[in-house]
Coordinates of C-alpha atoms in Angstrom, one line a residue:
Chain K
M1 CA 25.1 -0.1 92.4
S2 CA 22.2 1.6 94.2
D3 CA 18.9 -0.2 94.5
L4 CA 17.5 -0.2 91.0
T5 CA 14.0 -1.0 92.1
K6 CA 13.6 2.4 93.6
L7 CA 13.7 4.1 90.2
T8 CA 10.7 5.4 88.3
I9 CA 10.0 4.3 84.7
A10 CA 11.2 7.7 83.5
Q11 CA 14.5 7.5 85.4
A12 CA 15.1 3.9 84.4
R13 CA 14.5 4.7 80.8
T14 CA 17.1 7.6 80.8
A15 CA 19.6 5.4 82.7
L16 CA 19.2 2.5 80.3
A17 CA 19.7 4.9 77.3
A18 CA 22.8 6.2 79.0
K19 CA 24.1 2.6 79.5
E20 CA 24.4 3.2 83.3
F21 CA 23.2 -0.4 83.7
S22 CA 21.8 -3.0 81.4
A23 CA 18.2 -4.2 81.0
Q24 CA 19.3 -7.6 82.4
E25 CA 20.7 -6.0 85.5
L26 CA 17.5 -4.0 86.0
T27 CA 15.3 -7.0 85.5
Q28 CA 17.4 -9.1 87.8
A29 CA 17.0 -6.5 90.6
F30 CA 13.2 -7.0 90.3
I31 CA 13.4 -10.8 90.1
D32 CA 15.4 -10.6 93.4
A33 CA 12.9 -8.3 95.0
I34 CA 10.0 -10.6 94.0
A35 CA 11.9 -13.6 95.4
A36 CA 12.5 -11.8 98.6
G37 CA 9.1 -10.2 99.1
N38 CA 6.3 -12.0 97.3
E39 CA 5.7 -14.7 99.9
K40 CA 4.4 -12.2 102.4
L41 CA 2.6 -9.8 100.0
N42 CA 1.2 -12.5 97.6
A43 CA 1.1 -9.8 94.8
Y44 CA 2.3 -12.1 92.0
V45 CA 0.4 -15.4 91.3
L46 CA 2.9 -16.4 88.7
P47 CA 6.4 -14.8 88.5
T48 CA 8.1 -15.4 85.1
P49 CA 11.8 -14.8 85.8
E50 CA 13.2 -16.9 82.9
L51 CA 11.0 -15.2 80.4
A52 CA 11.8 -11.8 81.9
L53 CA 15.5 -12.3 81.6
E54 CA 15.2 -13.5 78.0
Q55 CA 13.1 -10.4 77.1
A56 CA 15.7 -8.3 78.9
R57 CA 18.5 -9.9 76.8
Q58 CA 16.6 -8.9 73.7
S59 CA 16.1 -5.4 75.0
D60 CA 19.9 -5.0 75.6
K61 CA 20.5 -6.0 72.0
R62 CA 18.0 -3.4 70.8
L63 CA 19.4 -0.8 73.1
A64 CA 23.0 -1.5 71.8
A65 CA 21.7 -1.3 68.2
G66 CA 20.0 2.0 68.8
K67 CA 16.6 0.4 68.1
A68 CA 15.0 0.9 71.6
G69 CA 11.2 1.1 71.9
D70 CA 9.5 3.6 74.3
L71 CA 9.5 1.0 77.1
E72 CA 12.7 -0.8 76.2
G73 CA 13.9 -3.0 79.1
I74 CA 11.3 -1.7 81.5
P75 CA 10.1 -4.5 83.8
L76 CA 6.3 -4.6 84.4
G77 CA 3.8 -6.7 86.2
I78 CA 0.6 -7.8 84.4
K79 CA -2.7 -8.2 86.1
D80 CA -3.9 -11.8 85.6
L81 CA -6.9 -10.6 83.7
F82 CA -4.8 -9.9 80.5
C83 CA -4.2 -12.9 78.3
T84 CA -0.5 -13.6 77.8
K85 CA 0.4 -16.0 75.0
G86 CA 1.9 -19.2 76.5
V87 CA 1.8 -17.8 80.0
R88 CA -1.0 -19.1 82.4
T89 CA -3.9 -16.7 82.8
T90 CA -6.6 -17.4 85.3
A91 CA -8.4 -14.1 86.3
C92 CA -7.6 -15.6 89.7
S93 CA -10.5 -18.0 89.4
K94 CA -10.4 -21.8 89.9
I95 CA -12.7 -22.2 86.9
L96 CA -9.9 -21.2 84.5
A97 CA -7.7 -23.8 86.2
E98 CA -4.4 -23.9 84.3
F99 CA -5.6 -22.0 81.2
V100 CA -2.8 -21.0 78.9
P101 CA -3.9 -18.5 76.2
P102 CA -2.9 -19.2 72.6
Y103 CA -3.0 -15.4 72.0
E104 CA -1.9 -12.1 73.5
S105 CA -4.2 -9.3 74.6
T106 CA -3.8 -6.1 72.5
V107 CA -2.8 -4.1 75.6
T108 CA 0.1 -6.4 76.5
Q109 CA 1.1 -6.8 72.9
N110 CA 1.4 -3.0 72.7
L111 CA 3.8 -3.1 75.7
W112 CA 6.0 -5.9 74.3
D113 CA 6.1 -4.0 70.9
Q114 CA 7.7 -1.1 72.9
G115 CA 10.3 -3.4 74.5
A116 CA 8.7 -3.9 78.0
V117 CA 9.7 -6.9 80.1
L118 CA 7.1 -9.3 81.7
L119 CA 8.0 -10.0 85.4
G120 CA 4.9 -12.1 86.0
K121 CA 1.1 -12.2 86.5
L122 CA -0.4 -10.2 89.3
N123 CA -3.1 -11.2 91.8
N124 CA -6.6 -9.7 91.6
D125 CA -10.1 -10.3 92.9
E126 CA -11.6 -13.2 91.1
F127 CA -12.7 -12.0 87.6
A128 CA -12.0 -8.5 89.0
M129 CA -15.1 -8.7 91.3
G130 CA -14.1 -7.1 94.6
S131 CA -12.7 -4.1 96.3
S132 CA -10.2 -5.7 98.6
N133 CA -8.5 -8.5 96.6
E134 CA -9.9 -10.9 99.1
T135 CA -12.0 -12.9 96.6
S136 CA -9.0 -14.2 94.6
A137 CA -8.6 -18.0 94.3
Y138 CA -5.0 -17.4 95.2
G139 CA -5.8 -15.8 98.5
P140 CA -5.6 -12.1 99.5
V141 CA -2.9 -9.6 98.6
V142 CA -1.3 -7.8 101.6
N143 CA -0.9 -4.0 101.4
P144 CA 2.8 -3.0 101.8
W145 CA 1.5 -0.2 104.1
R146 CA 0.7 -0.8 107.7
R147 CA -1.0 1.4 110.3
A148 CA 1.5 3.4 112.3
G149 CA 2.6 1.5 115.4
D150 CA 0.7 -1.7 114.3
D151 CA 2.8 -4.4 112.7
Q152 CA 0.2 -7.1 113.4
T153 CA -2.7 -6.1 111.2
D154 CA -2.4 -7.0 107.6
L155 CA -4.3 -4.4 105.5
V156 CA -6.0 -4.9 102.1
P157 CA -4.4 -3.2 99.1
G158 CA -7.9 -2.5 97.7
G159 CA -9.2 -4.2 94.6
S160 CA -9.7 -5.6 92.2
S161 CA -6.2 -4.6 91.0
G162 CA -4.7 -5.3 94.4
G163 CA -1.7 -7.2 93.1
S164 CA -0.9 -4.5 90.7
A165 CA -1.1 -1.7 93.3
A166 CA 0.8 -3.7 96.0
S167 CA 3.6 -4.6 93.6
V168 CA 4.1 -1.0 92.5
A169 CA 4.0 0.3 96.1
A170 CA 6.4 -2.4 97.3
E171 CA 8.7 -1.8 94.3
L172 CA 8.3 -5.4 92.9
C173 CA 7.9 -3.8 89.4
L174 CA 8.3 -0.4 87.8
G175 CA 4.7 -0.3 86.8
A176 CA 1.7 -2.6 86.3
T177 CA -1.3 -3.0 84.1
A178 CA -4.7 -3.0 85.7
T179 CA -8.4 -2.9 84.9
D180 CA -11.2 -0.7 86.2
T181 CA -14.9 -1.6 86.0
G182 CA -16.2 0.3 89.0
G183 CA -13.0 1.6 90.7
S184 CA -10.6 -1.3 90.4
I185 CA -7.6 0.8 89.4
R186 CA -8.3 4.0 91.3
Q187 CA -9.4 2.6 94.7
P188 CA -6.2 0.4 95.1
A189 CA -4.1 3.3 93.9
A190 CA -5.5 5.4 96.7
L191 CA -5.1 2.7 99.3
T192 CA -1.4 2.0 98.4
G193 CA -0.1 5.5 97.6
T194 CA 0.2 4.9 93.9
V195 CA -1.1 6.6 90.8
G196 CA -3.8 5.0 88.7
I197 CA -5.9 6.2 85.7
K198 CA -9.0 4.7 84.3
P199 CA -9.0 6.1 80.8
T200 CA -12.0 7.0 78.7
Y201 CA -14.1 3.9 77.7
G202 CA -12.7 2.8 74.3
R203 CA -9.2 4.2 74.8
C204 CA -7.5 0.9 75.6
S205 CA -8.6 -2.2 73.7
R206 CA -10.5 -4.8 75.6
W207 CA -9.4 -7.6 73.2
G208 CA -7.8 -10.5 75.1
T209 CA -8.7 -9.1 78.5
V210 CA -10.9 -11.5 80.5
A211 CA -14.4 -9.8 80.4
F212 CA -16.4 -8.9 83.5
A213 CA -18.8 -6.1 82.4
S214 CA -18.1 -5.2 78.9
S215 CA -19.8 -1.7 78.8
L216 CA -17.7 -0.7 81.9
D217 CA -14.4 -2.5 81.7
Q218 CA -11.4 -0.4 80.8
A219 CA -7.6 -1.1 81.2
G220 CA -5.2 1.4 82.6
P221 CA -1.8 1.7 84.3
L222 CA -0.7 1.8 88.0
T223 CA 2.6 3.5 88.7
K224 CA 4.7 5.4 91.3
T225 CA 4.4 8.8 89.6
V226 CA 2.0 10.7 87.4
R227 CA 4.7 11.0 84.7
D228 CA 5.2 7.2 84.7
N229 CA 1.4 6.8 84.4
A230 CA 1.4 9.0 81.3
I231 CA 4.3 7.0 79.8
L232 CA 2.6 3.7 80.4
L233 CA -0.9 4.8 79.2
K234 CA 0.6 6.0 76.0
A235 CA 2.0 2.6 75.4
M236 CA -1.1 0.7 76.4
A237 CA -3.6 2.7 74.5
S238 CA -4.4 2.2 70.8
F239 CA -7.1 1.9 68.3
D240 CA -7.9 -1.8 67.8
P241 CA -10.2 -3.1 65.0
K242 CA -10.5 -6.3 67.1
D243 CA -12.5 -4.5 69.7
S244 CA -15.7 -3.1 68.3
T245 CA -15.9 -0.4 71.1
S246 CA -12.3 0.7 70.5
V247 CA -12.4 4.4 69.5
D248 CA -10.4 5.5 66.5
V249 CA -8.7 8.7 67.8
P250 CA -5.0 9.3 67.9
V251 CA -3.1 8.6 71.2
P252 CA -1.5 11.9 72.3
D253 CA 1.8 12.3 74.0
Y254 CA 0.4 12.4 77.5
E255 CA 3.8 13.1 79.1
A256 CA 3.8 16.5 77.4
A257 CA 0.9 17.6 79.6
I258 CA 3.1 17.2 82.7
G259 CA 4.5 20.4 84.1
K260 CA 2.0 22.5 82.2
S261 CA 0.5 25.2 84.5
I262 CA -3.2 24.7 85.4
K263 CA -3.5 28.5 85.7
G264 CA -6.9 29.5 84.2
L265 CA -8.4 26.0 84.4
T266 CA -11.8 25.7 86.1
V267 CA -11.9 22.9 88.7
G268 CA -15.4 21.7 89.7
V269 CA -16.2 20.5 93.2
P270 CA -19.3 18.4 93.1
K271 CA -21.4 18.8 96.3
E272 CA -22.9 15.3 96.1
Y273 CA -19.6 13.7 96.9
R274 CA -19.8 15.3 100.4
I275 CA -21.6 12.2 101.7
E276 CA -23.2 11.8 105.1
G277 CA -20.8 10.4 107.7
M278 CA -17.7 11.2 105.6
P279 CA -14.6 11.0 107.8
K280 CA -13.1 14.3 108.8
E281 CA -9.7 13.4 107.4
I282 CA -11.2 12.8 103.9
E283 CA -13.0 16.2 104.1
A284 CA -9.7 17.8 105.1
L285 CA -7.8 16.1 102.3
W286 CA -10.4 17.3 99.8
S287 CA -10.2 20.9 101.1
Q288 CA -6.4 20.7 100.9
G289 CA -6.7 19.6 97.3
I290 CA -9.0 22.6 96.6
E291 CA -6.4 24.9 98.2
W292 CA -3.6 23.4 96.0
M293 CA -5.7 24.0 92.9
K294 CA -6.3 27.7 93.9
D295 CA -2.6 28.2 94.7
A296 CA -1.7 26.9 91.3
G297 CA -4.0 29.5 89.7
A298 CA -7.1 27.4 89.0
K299 CA -10.6 28.7 89.4
I300 CA -12.8 26.7 91.8
K301 CA -16.5 26.2 91.0
D302 CA -19.1 24.4 93.1
V303 CA -21.1 22.2 90.9
S304 CA -23.9 19.7 91.3
L305 CA -24.2 16.2 89.8
P306 CA -27.7 15.3 91.2
H307 CA -27.8 11.6 90.2
T308 CA -24.5 10.7 91.9
K309 CA -26.1 8.7 94.6
Y310 CA -27.9 6.4 92.2
A311 CA -24.7 5.4 90.3
L312 CA -23.7 2.6 92.7
P313 CA -27.1 0.9 93.0
A314 CA -27.5 1.2 89.2
Y315 CA -24.0 -0.3 88.8
Y316 CA -25.0 -3.3 90.9
I317 CA -27.7 -4.0 88.2
V318 CA -25.7 -3.3 85.1
A319 CA -22.4 -4.9 86.1
P320 CA -23.9 -8.2 87.4
A321 CA -26.2 -8.4 84.3
E322 CA -23.2 -8.2 82.0
C323 CA -21.2 -10.5 84.2
S324 CA -23.8 -13.2 84.1
S325 CA -23.8 -13.0 80.3
N326 CA -20.0 -12.9 79.9
L327 CA -19.3 -15.7 82.4
A328 CA -21.8 -18.1 80.7
R329 CA -18.8 -19.2 78.6
Y330 CA -17.3 -21.1 81.6
D331 CA -19.0 -24.4 80.9
G332 CA -16.4 -27.0 81.7
I333 CA -16.2 -28.0 78.0
R334 CA -13.9 -25.7 76.2
Y335 CA -11.3 -24.8 78.7
G336 CA -10.6 -24.8 82.4
L337 CA -12.1 -26.8 85.2
R338 CA -14.5 -29.7 84.4
V339 CA -16.5 -31.5 87.1
P340 CA -18.5 -34.5 85.6
G341 CA -22.2 -35.0 86.1
E342 CA -24.8 -37.5 85.0
D343 CA -25.8 -35.4 82.0
I344 CA -24.6 -32.2 80.4
T345 CA -26.7 -29.9 82.6
A346 CA -25.3 -31.5 85.7
L347 CA -21.8 -31.2 84.3
Y348 CA -22.4 -27.4 83.8
E349 CA -23.9 -27.0 87.3
N350 CA -21.2 -29.0 89.0
T351 CA -18.4 -27.3 87.2
R352 CA -19.7 -23.8 87.9
A353 CA -20.5 -24.6 91.5
A354 CA -16.9 -25.8 92.1
G355 CA -15.1 -23.3 89.9
F356 CA -16.7 -19.9 90.9
G357 CA -16.1 -18.3 94.3
E358 CA -18.8 -16.8 96.5
E359 CA -18.8 -13.2 95.2
V360 CA -18.7 -14.3 91.6
K361 CA -21.7 -16.6 92.1
R362 CA -23.6 -13.9 93.9
R363 CA -23.1 -11.5 91.0
I364 CA -24.0 -14.1 88.4
L365 CA -27.2 -14.8 90.3
I366 CA -28.1 -11.1 90.6
G367 CA -27.4 -10.7 86.9
T368 CA -29.5 -13.7 86.0
Y369 CA -32.4 -12.4 88.1
V370 CA -32.4 -8.9 86.7
L371 CA -32.3 -10.2 83.1
S372 CA -34.9 -12.9 83.7
A373 CA -38.4 -12.7 82.2
G374 CA -40.6 -10.1 83.9
Y375 CA -37.8 -8.3 85.7
Y376 CA -35.8 -6.9 82.7
D377 CA -37.7 -3.6 82.5
A378 CA -37.9 -3.0 86.2
Y379 CA -34.2 -3.5 86.8
Y380 CA -31.9 -3.6 83.8
L381 CA -33.8 -1.1 81.6
K382 CA -34.3 1.2 84.5
A383 CA -30.6 1.1 85.5
Q384 CA -29.6 1.9 81.9
K385 CA -32.0 4.9 82.0
V386 CA -30.4 6.1 85.2
R387 CA -27.1 5.8 83.5
T388 CA -28.2 8.2 80.8
L389 CA -29.1 10.7 83.6
I390 CA -25.7 10.3 85.2
K391 CA -24.0 10.9 81.9
R392 CA -26.2 13.9 81.3
D393 CA -25.1 15.4 84.7
F394 CA -21.5 15.2 83.7
D395 CA -22.1 16.6 80.2
D396 CA -23.9 19.6 81.7
T397 CA -21.2 20.2 84.3
F398 CA -18.3 19.9 81.8
K399 CA -19.8 22.9 79.9
D400 CA -18.6 25.1 82.8
V401 CA -15.6 23.2 84.2
D402 CA -12.4 21.5 82.8
V403 CA -12.0 18.9 85.5
L404 CA -13.7 17.7 88.7
L405 CA -11.9 17.1 92.0
T406 CA -13.2 14.6 94.5
P407 CA -11.8 12.1 97.1
T408 CA -11.0 8.7 95.6
T409 CA -12.3 6.6 98.5
P410 CA -14.5 7.2 101.6
G411 CA -11.6 6.0 103.8
P412 CA -8.1 4.5 104.1
A413 CA -7.1 0.8 103.7
F414 CA -8.9 -1.5 106.1
G415 CA -7.8 -4.8 107.6
I416 CA -8.1 -8.1 105.8
G417 CA -11.4 -9.7 107.0
E418 CA -12.6 -6.4 108.5
V419 CA -15.3 -5.7 106.0
S420 CA -17.2 -9.0 105.6
G421 CA -20.7 -10.4 106.1
D422 CA -22.7 -7.7 104.3
P423 CA -21.8 -7.4 100.6
V424 CA -23.3 -3.9 100.4
Q425 CA -20.7 -2.6 102.9
M426 CA -17.9 -3.7 100.6
Y427 CA -19.7 -2.2 97.5
L428 CA -19.7 1.2 99.2
N429 CA -15.9 1.4 98.7
D430 CA -16.6 2.3 95.1
I431 CA -19.1 5.1 95.9
F432 CA -16.8 7.9 94.4
T433 CA -15.3 5.9 91.6
V434 CA -18.2 4.1 90.0
T435 CA -19.9 7.2 88.5
V436 CA -17.3 7.6 85.8
N437 CA -17.5 4.0 84.7
M438 CA -21.2 4.5 84.3
A439 CA -20.6 7.6 82.1
G440 CA -17.5 6.2 80.3
L441 CA -15.3 9.1 81.4
P442 CA -11.7 9.1 82.4
A443 CA -10.5 9.6 86.0
I444 CA -7.2 9.4 87.8
S445 CA -6.3 8.9 91.5
V446 CA -3.2 10.6 92.8
P447 CA -1.7 10.2 96.3
A448 CA -2.4 13.3 98.3
G449 CA -1.6 12.6 101.9
L450 CA -1.7 10.2 104.8
S451 CA -4.6 9.2 107.1
S452 CA -4.5 9.5 110.9
Q453 CA -3.4 5.9 110.8
G454 CA -0.3 6.8 108.7
T455 CA -1.7 5.0 105.5
P456 CA -2.2 6.7 102.1
L457 CA -5.2 8.6 100.8
G458 CA -5.9 9.7 97.3
L459 CA -7.7 12.5 95.4
Q460 CA -9.6 11.8 92.2
L461 CA -9.8 14.0 89.1
I462 CA -12.5 13.3 86.6
G463 CA -12.2 14.6 83.0
R464 CA -14.1 15.0 79.7
A465 CA -14.1 12.0 77.4
F466 CA -10.7 11.6 75.8
D467 CA -9.2 14.5 77.8
E468 CA -6.7 12.4 79.8
E469 CA -4.2 15.1 79.2
T470 CA -5.9 17.6 81.5
L471 CA -6.0 14.8 84.1
F472 CA -2.3 14.2 83.9
Q473 CA -1.6 18.0 83.9
T474 CA -3.8 18.5 87.0
A475 CA -2.7 15.3 88.8
A476 CA 1.0 16.4 88.4
T477 CA 0.1 19.7 90.1
I478 CA -1.4 17.8 93.1
E479 CA 1.6 15.4 93.1
S480 CA 4.1 18.3 93.4
A481 CA 2.0 20.2 95.9
A482 CA 1.7 17.1 98.1
G483 CA 5.5 16.8 98.0
D484 CA 7.4 13.6 99.0
L485 CA 5.1 11.4 100.9
A486 CA 6.4 8.7 103.2
R487 CA 7.1 5.2 101.8
P488 CA 6.3 2.0 103.6
T489 CA 9.2 0.3 105.3
P490 CA 10.0 -2.9 103.6
W491 CA 9.0 -5.4 106.3
W492 CA 8.0 -7.9 103.6
R493 CA 11.7 -8.6 102.6
H494 CA 13.4 -11.7 104.0
Chain O
M1 CA -38.0 -10.9 101.6
E2 CA -37.4 -9.5 98.2
V3 CA -36.0 -12.9 97.0
D4 CA -37.4 -16.1 98.4
S5 CA -35.7 -19.6 98.4
A6 CA -37.8 -20.8 95.5
T7 CA -36.5 -17.8 93.4
V8 CA -32.9 -18.5 94.5
R9 CA -33.3 -22.1 93.3
R10 CA -34.9 -20.9 90.0
I11 CA -32.2 -18.4 89.1
A12 CA -29.4 -20.7 90.2
H13 CA -30.7 -23.3 87.8
L14 CA -31.0 -20.7 85.0
A15 CA -27.4 -19.7 85.7
R16 CA -26.4 -23.4 85.8
I17 CA -24.8 -23.2 89.2
K18 CA -25.5 -26.0 91.7
I19 CA -26.1 -24.6 95.2
T20 CA -26.4 -26.3 98.5
K21 CA -29.2 -25.9 101.0
A22 CA -26.9 -23.7 103.2
E23 CA -26.0 -21.5 100.2
E24 CA -29.6 -21.2 99.3
K25 CA -30.4 -19.7 102.7
S26 CA -27.5 -17.2 102.8
L27 CA -28.1 -16.2 99.2
E28 CA -31.7 -15.5 100.0
N29 CA -30.6 -13.1 102.7
E30 CA -27.8 -11.5 100.7
L31 CA -29.7 -11.1 97.5
S32 CA -32.7 -9.7 99.4
G33 CA -30.4 -7.1 101.1
I34 CA -28.9 -6.1 97.8
F35 CA -32.3 -5.7 96.0
E36 CA -33.6 -3.8 99.0
W37 CA -30.7 -1.4 98.7
V38 CA -31.1 -1.1 94.9
K39 CA -34.8 -0.1 95.4
Q40 CA -33.7 3.5 96.0
L41 CA -33.6 3.7 92.1
D42 CA -37.5 3.9 92.4
E43 CA -37.0 7.5 93.5
V44 CA -35.6 8.5 90.1
D45 CA -38.0 9.7 87.5
V46 CA -37.0 8.2 84.2
T47 CA -40.0 9.2 82.1
D48 CA -38.9 9.9 78.5
V49 CA -35.3 9.0 79.3
E50 CA -33.6 6.8 76.7
P51 CA -31.7 3.8 78.1
M52 CA -27.9 4.2 77.6
T53 CA -26.7 1.7 75.1
S54 CA -23.1 2.8 74.6
A55 CA -20.7 4.6 77.0
V56 CA -19.2 6.6 74.1
Q57 CA -21.3 7.9 71.2
M58 CA -20.1 6.0 68.1
T59 CA -21.3 4.0 65.2
L60 CA -20.3 0.4 65.1
R61 CA -17.8 -0.2 62.4
L62 CA -18.5 -2.7 59.6
R63 CA -15.9 -4.9 57.9
P64 CA -16.0 -7.0 54.7
D65 CA -17.7 -10.3 55.4
K66 CA -14.5 -12.3 54.8
V67 CA -12.8 -15.1 56.7
T68 CA -9.7 -13.6 58.4
D69 CA -8.8 -16.4 60.8
G70 CA -9.3 -20.1 61.3
E71 CA -7.8 -23.6 60.7
K72 CA -6.7 -23.6 64.3
A73 CA -8.5 -26.6 65.8
D74 CA -5.5 -27.6 67.8
E75 CA -5.1 -24.2 69.4
V76 CA -8.9 -23.9 70.0
T77 CA -9.0 -27.2 71.8
A78 CA -5.6 -26.9 73.5
N79 CA -7.1 -26.0 76.8
A80 CA -10.1 -28.3 76.7
P81 CA -10.3 -30.7 79.7
L82 CA -11.4 -33.5 77.3
K83 CA -10.7 -33.5 73.6
E84 CA -10.3 -36.0 70.7
D85 CA -8.9 -35.3 67.2
G86 CA -9.6 -31.6 67.4
F87 CA -13.0 -32.0 68.9
F88 CA -14.4 -31.1 72.3
V89 CA -15.8 -34.2 74.1
V90 CA -19.2 -33.8 75.8
P91 CA -21.6 -36.1 77.5
K92 CA -24.3 -37.6 75.2
V93 CA -26.8 -34.7 74.5
V94 CA -29.2 -36.2 71.9
E95 CA -30.7 -39.6 72.4

């Protein structure tokens, strides 16, 4: 049998339906791949092989009975931010210790309802705060990609969904769930040559997902192809009465958008994304993307989103503010780590000092400061007003264009430990991705080429609220224009 | 310095995070750097701009005020580091 891990979700689904192999054989192939490769990549923090095989057995029964769900027998990795009933969930923080959720997140429940198989929990930056997966309590994830001619330097896979992106790129799962608060799906997608969408805010339920910044957090899929991404998002998305910000609109068949011509669409190119000091290869990739759009019959329009540059600083007020409030729940009493103290305040202070990592503490403190008496108006209220202006820029622009095209990141994957010291340097990774979180809009990153170092680069498409279909349609056009990109050689297998 | 060491101590206490002297010093620098960078927001004129309160325009739904869940003391306390008979155990709070 050929290597089953090389399949896409769409191919595996067809082959399972045609009984070319069983769900158990498919799952076993991934269990073996994880056993052979996870030590070097550190993508999974908790593989669940027994559970996976049991789920695959059930899938085989349903396949035989003609009762297959949309994802029947498809093995997936789940970011450790999604609560999985009876399976340890830590957000990759020491403060959650050995937390075992007594409930299932809505997003993962939707996947199991469609017959998907859980291969294990995936590494991420602690509480999804980071852009390189270096803040995880379980240590960094290593990008399966390496610079051409350099087999010594371990690169980051991006973050916070670094485990999700690396496991898809290294074929340790067919697809993975991820979350995106400021770029945490799209930036790792770009840095690992995978496809990642952050859907419209309210499209996927946040219920049962560990909260970071509630007005920005949104779940989405990471996959090898645009088609797989459409398949997985359809299964993840739903209206959920348990999430008060879940939006009650029907989930379309996203896959139907793939293969549709983009002839006649207007693609906007926002000039503010042409930042000072942008590497030439990013400029070139962007120009190439514009040419592909023209070749496919789309109209190109130069547009302006004047408040773009203020999105990132405003984000670093809003996100820490919401984080400081959300993470107040980790008190050493109800779950997770507990470090005793002489009184209850000391218990809180000791527990939180020992349980949170450096970046998380930093953001809690920023958030506490901007929300504290006398500073609220100057920082938080101001940032929320800037957010209104960012949203207004997009609203105005989408009167004239159907979709926006930008680079996903300002550069390719960097080495582990290369961007350290100044937190702001790390934050700048999200300069092109954070704007849509602030506005609540959907955006997708699609692999579009390789850097001069031989590592992947991505292009980003931004759409109107709840118009993920145009994103899949346009992303599929880029995917086919870019052709077959190189794959990383599997150095991680032993 | 945008943020001095006394401020770092004050917000760390508000956030209930114990910090060491060394952390206090590095946080003073890092937080000052971040707030210095955030200052560019001062360039933006926000006169008459409403603050954004929701990413997507929608009215919050209401539901009947009925109990829909509960009687799960064992599940609720299952992950507690210290528990007794379905209760969380805390240090003495009231004298």
